[in-house]
Tab-separated table of C-alpha atoms and ligand atoms in Angstrom:
chain	number	residue	atom	x	y	z
A	1	MET	CA	7.975	8.929	-12.430
A	2	ARG	CA	7.899	10.861	-9.004
A	3	ARG	CA	11.553	10.016	-6.553
A	4	CYS	CA	12.085	11.339	-3.144
A	5	PHE	CA	15.603	10.681	-3.102
A	6	PHE	CA	16.582	12.957	0.257
A	7	LEU	CA	14.893	10.530	2.406
A	8	LYS	CA	16.138	7.560	0.336
A	9	LYS	CA	19.234	9.121	1.003
A	10	MET	CA	18.477	8.586	4.903
A	11	VAL	CA	16.821	5.365	4.263
A	12	LEU	CA	20.556	4.491	2.891
A	13	MET	CA	22.239	6.291	5.183
A	14	LEU	CA	20.746	4.709	8.091
A	15	ALA	CA	21.228	0.771	6.671
A	16	MET	CA	24.174	1.262	5.191
A	17	GLY	CA	26.115	3.515	7.673
A	18	ALA	CA	27.284	5.352	5.008
A	19	LEU	CA	25.987	6.362	0.850
A	20	ALA	CA	27.441	5.750	-2.497
A	21	ALA	CA	26.791	8.330	-4.267
A	22	GLY	CA	24.957	8.477	-7.319
A	23	THR	CA	21.333	8.872	-9.135
A	24	GLY	CA	19.126	7.635	-5.970
A	25	ARG	CA	18.308	3.905	-8.074
A	26	GLY	CA	21.694	3.584	-8.705
A	27	ALA	CA	22.505	2.873	-5.571
A	28	PHE	CA	19.928	0.139	-5.147
A	29	ALA	CA	21.025	-1.842	-8.105
A	30	ALA	CA	23.932	-3.167	-6.325
A	31	PRO	CA	23.346	-6.837	-5.515
A	32	ALA	CA	24.590	-6.357	-2.637
A	33	SER	CA	21.441	-5.808	-0.104
A	34	VAL	CA	21.166	-2.952	2.972
A	35	SER	CA	19.521	-5.524	5.281
A	36	GLY	CA	21.600	-5.635	8.678
A	37	ILE	CA	18.453	-4.151	10.655
A	38	GLN	CA	17.226	-6.823	13.344
A	39	GLU	CA	13.322	-6.773	13.359
A	40	TYR	CA	10.955	-6.116	15.937
A	41	LYS	CA	9.251	-9.910	17.386
A	42	GLN	CA	5.616	-9.165	16.459
A	43	ASN	CA	4.415	-8.622	19.994
A	44	ILE	CA	0.920	-9.993	20.043
A	45	SER	CA	-0.473	-12.702	17.398
A	46	THR	CA	-3.074	-12.110	15.383
A	47	GLN	CA	-5.730	-13.513	16.312
A	48	GLU	CA	-4.168	-11.753	20.273
A	49	TYR	CA	-5.005	-8.704	17.962
A	50	GLU	CA	-8.718	-9.484	16.903
A	51	LYS	CA	-9.410	-10.075	20.501
A	52	ARG	CA	-8.505	-7.075	22.248
A	53	TYR	CA	-9.995	-4.770	18.553
A	54	ASN	CA	-13.512	-7.113	19.145
A	55	ALA	CA	-13.241	-5.321	22.844
A	56	VAL	CA	-11.995	-1.698	22.070
A	57	TYR	CA	-14.045	-1.796	19.300
A	58	GLY	CA	-17.570	-4.153	19.683
A	59	LYS	CA	-18.247	-5.454	16.625
A	60	PHE	CA	-19.372	-1.994	14.861
A	61	THR	CA	-17.017	-1.753	11.682
A	62	GLY	CA	-18.359	-5.522	10.970
A	63	GLN	CA	-21.706	-4.844	11.150
A	64	MET	CA	-21.534	-1.962	8.928
A	65	ALA	CA	-19.662	-3.221	6.572
A	66	GLU	CA	-22.016	-6.602	6.499
A	67	GLN	CA	-24.796	-3.396	5.621
A	68	GLY	CA	-22.965	-2.115	2.784
A	69	ASN	CA	-19.665	-0.425	2.407
A	70	PRO	CA	-19.752	2.934	0.482
A	71	ALA	CA	-16.905	1.353	-1.324
A	72	ASP	CA	-18.863	-0.426	-3.234
A	73	PHE	CA	-20.503	2.239	-5.279
A	74	MET	CA	-16.931	3.066	-6.357
A	75	LEU	CA	-16.228	-0.321	-7.272
A	76	ASP	CA	-19.068	-0.081	-9.568
A	77	ASP	CA	-17.823	3.181	-11.163
A	78	GLY	CA	-14.889	1.182	-11.460
A	79	LYS	CA	-16.329	-0.771	-13.411
A	80	ASP	CA	-18.479	1.183	-15.573
A	81	LEU	CA	-14.225	3.041	-16.413
A	82	PHE	CA	-13.088	-0.323	-17.267
A	83	LYS	CA	-14.793	-0.367	-20.288
A	84	LYS	CA	-14.737	2.810	-21.397
A	85	VAL	CA	-12.740	3.599	-24.312
A	86	GLU	CA	-10.668	7.182	-23.067
A	87	GLY	CA	-8.048	8.324	-25.904
A	88	THR	CA	-6.017	8.969	-29.285
A	89	THR	CA	-5.893	5.174	-29.787
A	90	GLY	CA	-9.924	4.901	-29.523
A	91	LYS	CA	-9.410	1.877	-26.766
A	92	SER	CA	-10.501	1.065	-23.014
A	93	CYS	CA	-9.319	-1.321	-20.269
A	94	ALA	CA	-10.839	-3.483	-22.183
A	95	SER	CA	-10.309	-4.286	-25.321
A	96	CYS	CA	-7.254	-5.461	-23.954
A	97	HIS	CA	-7.724	-7.122	-20.997
A	98	GLY	CA	-11.373	-8.108	-21.312
A	99	GLU	CA	-14.551	-7.467	-21.149
A	100	ASN	CA	-15.217	-8.350	-17.780
A	101	GLY	CA	-11.280	-8.171	-16.696
A	102	GLU	CA	-11.277	-11.947	-17.685
A	103	LYS	CA	-7.644	-11.589	-18.448
A	104	LEU	CA	-6.587	-9.589	-14.658
A	105	LYS	CA	-7.911	-11.752	-12.316
A	106	GLY	CA	-5.638	-13.004	-9.561
A	107	VAL	CA	-3.140	-11.039	-10.961
A	108	ALA	CA	-3.168	-7.971	-7.905
A	109	ALA	CA	-2.114	-10.511	-5.888
A	110	GLY	CA	1.390	-11.015	-7.338
A	111	TYR	CA	2.196	-6.782	-6.974
A	112	PRO	CA	3.569	-4.848	-6.139
A	113	LYS	CA	6.317	-6.571	-7.477
A	114	TYR	CA	9.464	-6.004	-9.001
A	115	ASP	CA	9.572	-4.593	-13.476
A	116	PRO	CA	12.452	-4.297	-14.825
A	117	ALA	CA	11.378	-1.721	-17.657
A	118	ILE	CA	11.162	0.722	-14.254
A	119	LYS	CA	14.404	-0.568	-12.757
A	120	GLY	CA	12.411	-1.179	-9.308
A	121	ILE	CA	8.869	-1.907	-8.008
A	122	ASN	CA	5.721	-1.592	-9.805
A	123	THR	CA	2.233	-0.987	-7.990
A	124	MET	CA	-1.212	-1.651	-9.288
A	125	ALA	CA	-1.764	2.272	-9.166
A	126	LEU	CA	1.084	2.589	-11.294
A	127	GLN	CA	0.573	0.646	-13.550
A	128	ILE	CA	-3.091	1.253	-14.766
A	129	ASN	CA	-1.566	4.976	-15.022
A	130	ARG	CA	0.723	3.263	-16.911
A	131	CYS	CA	-1.680	1.938	-19.511
A	132	ARG	CA	-3.381	4.546	-19.975
A	133	LYS	CA	0.259	6.653	-20.734
A	134	GLU	CA	1.727	3.516	-22.664
A	135	ASN	CA	-1.755	2.016	-23.928
A	136	MET	CA	-4.649	4.263	-24.452
A	137	GLY	CA	-2.868	7.489	-25.184
A	138	ALA	CA	-4.869	8.729	-22.392
A	139	PRO	CA	-3.982	11.397	-19.779
A	140	GLU	CA	-2.617	9.568	-16.144
A	141	LEU	CA	-5.305	10.175	-13.734
A	142	LYS	CA	-4.083	11.889	-10.415
A	143	TYR	CA	-3.302	9.838	-8.000
A	144	GLU	CA	-6.322	9.556	-4.725
A	145	SER	CA	-8.505	10.910	-6.945
A	146	TYR	CA	-11.850	9.011	-7.783
A	147	ASP	CA	-11.305	7.435	-10.403
A	148	GLN	CA	-8.000	6.765	-9.854
A	149	LEU	CA	-9.204	4.612	-6.574
A	150	ALA	CA	-12.555	3.321	-8.836
A	151	LEU	CA	-10.173	1.628	-10.920
A	152	GLU	CA	-7.745	0.404	-8.598
A	153	LEU	CA	-10.477	-1.094	-6.287
A	154	TYR	CA	-11.983	-3.163	-9.650
A	155	VAL	CA	-8.904	-4.434	-11.161
A	156	LYS	CA	-7.887	-5.025	-6.971
A	157	SER	CA	-11.216	-6.449	-6.732
A	158	LEU	CA	-10.419	-9.072	-9.349
A	159	SER	CA	-8.036	-10.574	-7.173
A	160	ASN	CA	-10.811	-11.132	-4.261
A	161	GLY	CA	-9.786	-14.032	-2.075
A	162	VAL	CA	-7.183	-15.073	-4.399
A	163	PRO	CA	-4.219	-15.150	-1.047
A	164	ILE	CA	-1.463	-12.720	-1.570
A	165	LYS	CA	2.114	-13.967	-3.369
A	166	VAL	CA	4.714	-10.700	-3.317
A	167	SER	CA	7.842	-12.028	-4.816
A	168	ILE	CA	11.304	-10.512	-2.658
A	169	ASP	CA	13.755	-12.606	-4.744
A	170	GLY	CA	16.044	-11.615	-6.807
A	171	PRO	CA	16.337	-7.726	-7.889
A	172	ALA	CA	13.199	-7.508	-5.946
A	173	ARG	CA	15.412	-7.988	-2.927
A	174	PRO	CA	16.774	-4.290	-2.189
A	175	PHE	CA	13.356	-3.018	-2.803
A	176	TYR	CA	12.190	-4.922	0.080
A	177	GLU	CA	15.596	-4.175	2.049
A	178	ALA	CA	14.818	-0.409	1.753
A	179	GLY	CA	11.508	-0.721	2.167
A	180	LYS	CA	12.085	-2.340	5.450
A	181	ALA	CA	14.760	0.221	6.340
A	182	TYR	CA	12.423	3.144	6.100
A	183	TYR	CA	9.789	0.811	8.207
A	184	TYR	CA	12.524	0.727	10.768
A	185	MET	CA	13.725	4.542	10.613
A	186	ARG	CA	12.295	6.635	13.285
A	187	GLN	CA	11.534	10.193	11.889
A	188	GLY	CA	9.405	13.197	12.460
A	189	GLN	CA	9.942	15.398	15.804
A	190	LEU	CA	8.617	12.350	17.405
A	191	ASN	CA	11.048	10.091	16.278
A	192	MET	CA	9.444	6.678	16.728
A	193	SER	CA	9.206	4.656	13.159
A	194	CYS	CA	6.703	2.730	11.885
A	195	ALA	CA	7.946	-0.197	12.869
A	196	ILE	CA	8.193	0.922	17.008
A	197	CYS	CA	3.887	1.226	16.453
A	198	HIS	CA	2.619	-1.628	14.502
A	199	VAL	CA	5.234	-4.541	15.812
A	200	LYS	CA	6.717	-3.814	19.486
A	201	TYR	CA	3.752	-1.580	20.640
A	202	ALA	CA	0.835	-3.529	18.381
A	203	GLY	CA	-1.997	-4.402	20.565
A	204	HIS	CA	-1.416	-1.783	23.292
A	205	MET	CA	-3.221	1.566	23.530
A	206	ILE	CA	-2.487	4.623	21.588
A	207	ARG	CA	-4.366	7.501	23.296
A	208	ALA	CA	-7.959	6.169	21.925
A	209	ASN	CA	-6.447	3.568	19.741
A	210	LEU	CA	-5.720	0.028	19.577
A	211	LEU	CA	-2.042	-0.367	17.904
A	212	SER	CA	-2.693	-2.889	15.293
A	213	ASN	CA	-0.051	-4.991	14.066
A	214	ASN	CA	1.437	-4.898	10.772
A	215	ARG	CA	0.529	-8.338	9.214
A	216	HIS	CA	-3.228	-7.136	7.544
A	217	HIS	CA	-1.895	-4.000	6.819
A	218	ALA	CA	-1.903	-4.489	3.145
A	219	ASP	CA	-4.673	-7.054	2.100
A	220	HIS	CA	-7.624	-4.140	2.366
A	221	TRP	CA	-7.104	-1.119	0.345
A	222	PRO	CA	-8.369	0.900	-0.881
A	223	GLY	CA	-10.699	1.058	1.600
A	224	TYR	CA	-13.974	3.069	3.550
A	225	ARG	CA	-12.409	5.016	6.358
A	226	LEU	CA	-15.049	6.554	8.861
A	227	LYS	CA	-13.163	8.355	9.800
A	228	TRP	CA	-11.865	10.180	6.214
A	229	GLY	CA	-15.598	9.870	5.449
A	230	LYS	CA	-14.674	8.519	2.380
A	231	THR	CA	-12.319	5.501	0.171
A	232	GLY	CA	-8.498	6.084	0.179
A	233	SER	CA	-5.869	3.771	-0.567
A	234	LEU	CA	-3.234	2.184	1.401
A	235	GLN	CA	0.080	4.919	0.519
A	236	LYS	CA	-3.092	7.738	1.724
A	237	ARG	CA	-2.316	5.331	5.325
A	238	PHE	CA	0.833	6.092	4.884
A	239	ARG	CA	0.833	9.717	4.911
A	240	GLY	CA	-1.377	10.268	7.691
A	241	CYS	CA	0.913	8.621	9.663
A	242	ASN	CA	4.040	9.702	8.360
A	243	LYS	CA	1.875	13.248	10.179
A	244	LYS	CA	0.837	11.690	13.419
A	245	VAL	CA	4.578	11.674	14.250
A	246	ARG	CA	4.658	14.580	13.203
A	247	ALA	CA	7.470	13.863	9.604
A	248	LYS	CA	6.623	15.253	6.204
A	249	PRO	CA	4.799	12.968	3.901
A	250	LEU	CA	5.396	11.744	1.386
A	251	PRO	CA	4.590	11.796	-2.464
A	252	PHE	CA	1.837	9.037	-3.664
A	253	GLN	CA	3.761	6.396	-6.068
A	254	CYS	CA	7.151	7.971	-4.873
A	255	ASP	CA	9.884	5.468	-5.378
A	256	THR	CA	10.076	4.898	-0.983
A	257	TYR	CA	6.686	4.314	-1.268
A	258	ARG	CA	6.322	2.144	-3.339
A	259	ASP	CA	8.986	0.041	-1.611
A	260	LEU	CA	7.088	0.111	1.803
A	261	GLU	CA	4.675	-0.695	0.251
A	262	LEU	CA	6.548	-3.948	-1.658
A	263	TYR	CA	7.929	-4.457	2.464
A	264	LEU	CA	4.039	-4.369	3.600
A	265	THR	CA	2.586	-6.638	1.432
A	266	TYR	CA	5.115	-9.525	2.037
A	267	GLN	CA	4.195	-9.379	5.631
A	268	ALA	CA	0.533	-10.373	4.269
A	269	ASN	CA	1.528	-12.903	1.936
A	270	GLY	CA	-0.789	-15.664	1.937
A	271	LEU	CA	-4.494	-13.816	3.406
A	272	PRO	CA	-6.235	-12.841	0.933
A	273	VAL	CA	-7.168	-10.151	-1.279
A	274	ALA	CA	-10.471	-8.067	0.767
A	275	VAL	CA	-11.650	-5.058	-1.248
A	276	PRO	CA	-12.724	-2.301	-0.288
A	277	GLY	CA	-11.934	-2.798	3.046
A	278	PHE	CA	-14.102	-0.902	5.978
A	279	ARG	CA	-12.228	0.920	8.678
A	280	MET	CA	-12.495	2.922	11.844
B	1	LIG	C1	-3.451	-2.030	-25.779
B	1	LIG	C2	-3.351	-2.315	-25.520
B	1	LIG	C3	-3.640	-2.249	-23.503
B	1	LIG	C4	-4.438	-0.912	-22.782
B	1	LIG	C5	-6.178	-0.423	-23.232
B	1	LIG	C6	-4.250	-1.455	-21.162
B	1	LIG	N1	-3.298	-2.164	-21.109
B	1	LIG	FE1	-2.912	-3.017	-19.661
B	1	LIG	N2	-1.871	-3.988	-20.414
B	1	LIG	C7	-0.743	-3.985	-21.928
B	1	LIG	C8	0.076	-4.543	-21.950
B	1	LIG	C9	0.346	-5.271	-23.132
B	1	LIG	C10	0.420	-4.770	-20.215
B	1	LIG	C11	1.185	-5.796	-19.970
B	1	LIG	C12	1.788	-7.250	-20.809
B	1	LIG	C13	1.862	-8.349	-19.666
B	1	LIG	O1	1.936	-7.290	-18.322
B	1	LIG	O2	1.153	-9.082	-19.588
B	1	LIG	C14	-0.275	-4.306	-20.114
B	1	LIG	C15	-0.498	-4.988	-18.726
B	1	LIG	C16	-1.414	-4.290	-17.191
B	1	LIG	C17	-1.460	-5.047	-16.342
B	1	LIG	C18	-0.893	-5.016	-15.333
B	1	LIG	C19	-0.478	-7.544	-15.742
B	1	LIG	C20	0.290	-8.630	-14.873
B	1	LIG	O3	-0.089	-9.419	-15.741
B	1	LIG	O4	1.105	-8.122	-13.869
B	1	LIG	C21	-2.684	-4.363	-15.968
B	1	LIG	C22	-2.972	-4.152	-13.788
B	1	LIG	C23	-3.633	-3.774	-16.405
B	1	LIG	N3	-2.478	-3.711	-17.126
B	1	LIG	C24	-4.298	-2.882	-16.421
B	1	LIG	C25	-4.740	-2.242	-17.605
B	1	LIG	C26	-6.353	-0.895	-16.738
B	1	LIG	C27	-6.136	-0.865	-15.398
B	1	LIG	C28	-5.807	-0.802	-18.032
B	1	LIG	C29	-7.223	0.954	-18.325
B	1	LIG	C30	-6.887	1.969	-17.252
B	1	LIG	C31	-5.410	-1.417	-19.358
B	1	LIG	N4	-5.114	-1.953	-18.301
B	1	LIG	C32	-5.457	-0.697	-20.609
B	1	LIG	C33	-2.613	-3.510	-23.033
B	1	LIG	C34	-3.018	-2.580	-21.878
B	2	LIG	C1	2.669	6.548	16.941
B	2	LIG	C2	2.215	5.943	16.670
B	2	LIG	C3	2.014	5.520	14.754
B	2	LIG	C4	2.685	4.999	14.142
B	2	LIG	C5	3.922	6.217	14.390
B	2	LIG	C6	2.793	4.989	12.824
B	2	LIG	N1	1.450	4.181	13.222
B	2	LIG	FE1	0.926	3.350	11.655
B	2	LIG	N2	-1.244	3.528	12.539
B	2	LIG	C7	-1.379	3.936	14.368
B	2	LIG	C8	-2.438	4.202	14.445
B	2	LIG	C9	-3.029	4.339	15.460
B	2	LIG	C10	-3.414	3.914	13.410
B	2	LIG	C11	-5.012	3.266	14.058
B	2	LIG	C12	-5.011	2.165	14.552
B	2	LIG	C13	-4.542	0.939	13.898
B	2	LIG	O1	-5.106	0.613	12.712
B	2	LIG	O2	-3.038	0.626	14.323
B	2	LIG	C14	-2.802	3.246	11.853
B	2	LIG	C15	-2.659	2.654	10.990
B	2	LIG	C16	-2.124	2.520	10.249
B	2	LIG	C17	-2.253	1.355	8.901
B	2	LIG	C18	-3.637	0.770	8.737
B	2	LIG	C19	-3.723	-0.203	9.279
B	2	LIG	C20	-5.333	-0.800	8.669
B	2	LIG	O3	-6.139	-1.274	9.678
B	2	LIG	O4	-4.569	-1.135	7.885
B	2	LIG	C21	-1.411	1.516	8.365
B	2	LIG	C22	-1.555	0.957	6.726
B	2	LIG	C23	0.160	2.363	9.050
B	2	LIG	N3	-0.949	2.610	10.096
B	2	LIG	C24	1.027	2.599	8.248
B	2	LIG	C25	2.197	3.080	9.705
B	2	LIG	C26	3.162	3.188	8.138
B	2	LIG	C27	3.879	3.048	7.013
B	2	LIG	C28	4.015	3.975	9.692
B	2	LIG	C29	5.706	4.412	8.863
B	2	LIG	C30	5.499	5.438	8.150
B	2	LIG	C31	3.173	3.809	10.205
B	2	LIG	N4	1.768	3.512	10.949
B	2	LIG	C32	3.599	4.350	12.072
B	2	LIG	C33	0.051	4.639	14.634
B	2	LIG	C34	1.601	4.717	14.356
């Protein structure tokens, strides 16, 4: 499992003012939360943001998506992969989870979530690779590769329309707080936090872009993005925004990004899962 100790350390120092030495994870297992961060008030409501979005961009992306999202082809390929036998145990995902994934219906609405087996946050992408390795004897898929995104997309699509309901209670709490601390940490040469752009200044223009508020950030990835000319994940978005402020992007599925994904998905609680998304 990938970790990013250095950053975790910075986040902790920011949140607690001091860092108890240890393995990174150890400090997080403590029940004491690392909160104390005063969250900004959302600058604009989701409705107001949508109004501004339509004023700036028109109905362009909506209309394009209606005509067909290029990521739909990837989703179909994901369905085939789900049924494909691979690995030493001679099984496919379908062997255990139902021919059409029946047993995984609605499951993605509860992800990411705390998993005691890894003493941390489990994302859908991570779970799929764990199943490949542990239950199929197949190699893990490279994050952001075509097959990895296709499978993730298919499994998440089995929850389309189901309201997101991630839990931040109990053991999940410190990881949520760590995600929040990262979201509020100033970083990069521009010395800006995620929250400055996506909460405090949401609804403002930044160059040619309208800054979105973060309510709708985690409900529609993987999705197709015109700027990329391809389909990508939520964590690819994290990396892109890290680079925007000239900070170093982190490895996919490292613990900090999984904590961040929990924080952001919690902001989307109650919204239906809607993959694949379609964005500028
Ligand atoms: C040999 C059986 C087996 C195979 C093959 C398998 N899994 Fe799993 N999978 C499990 C078990 C066991 C669990 C954990 C038990 C649970 O949470 O219900 C699990 C859990 C999951 C979960 C989380 C379920 C939840 O309720 O949180 C997902 C999603 C999942 N698997 C997807 C896949 C995908 C995609 C594949 C193919 C790449 C796959 N699995 C292959 C047995 C399997
Ligand atoms: C300098 C301002 C700025 C900062 C700081 C910033 N972003 Fe962004 N972000 C943008 C812009 C511009 C876009 C594209 C327009 C939009 O959707 O807001 C964007 C888009 C996104 C999206 C996609 C929204 C969607 O449509 O689904 C996510 C997710 C996101 N950012 C997360 C983050 C995270 C996490 C951080 C902190 C690591 C961060 N951003 C920091 C400017 C910023």
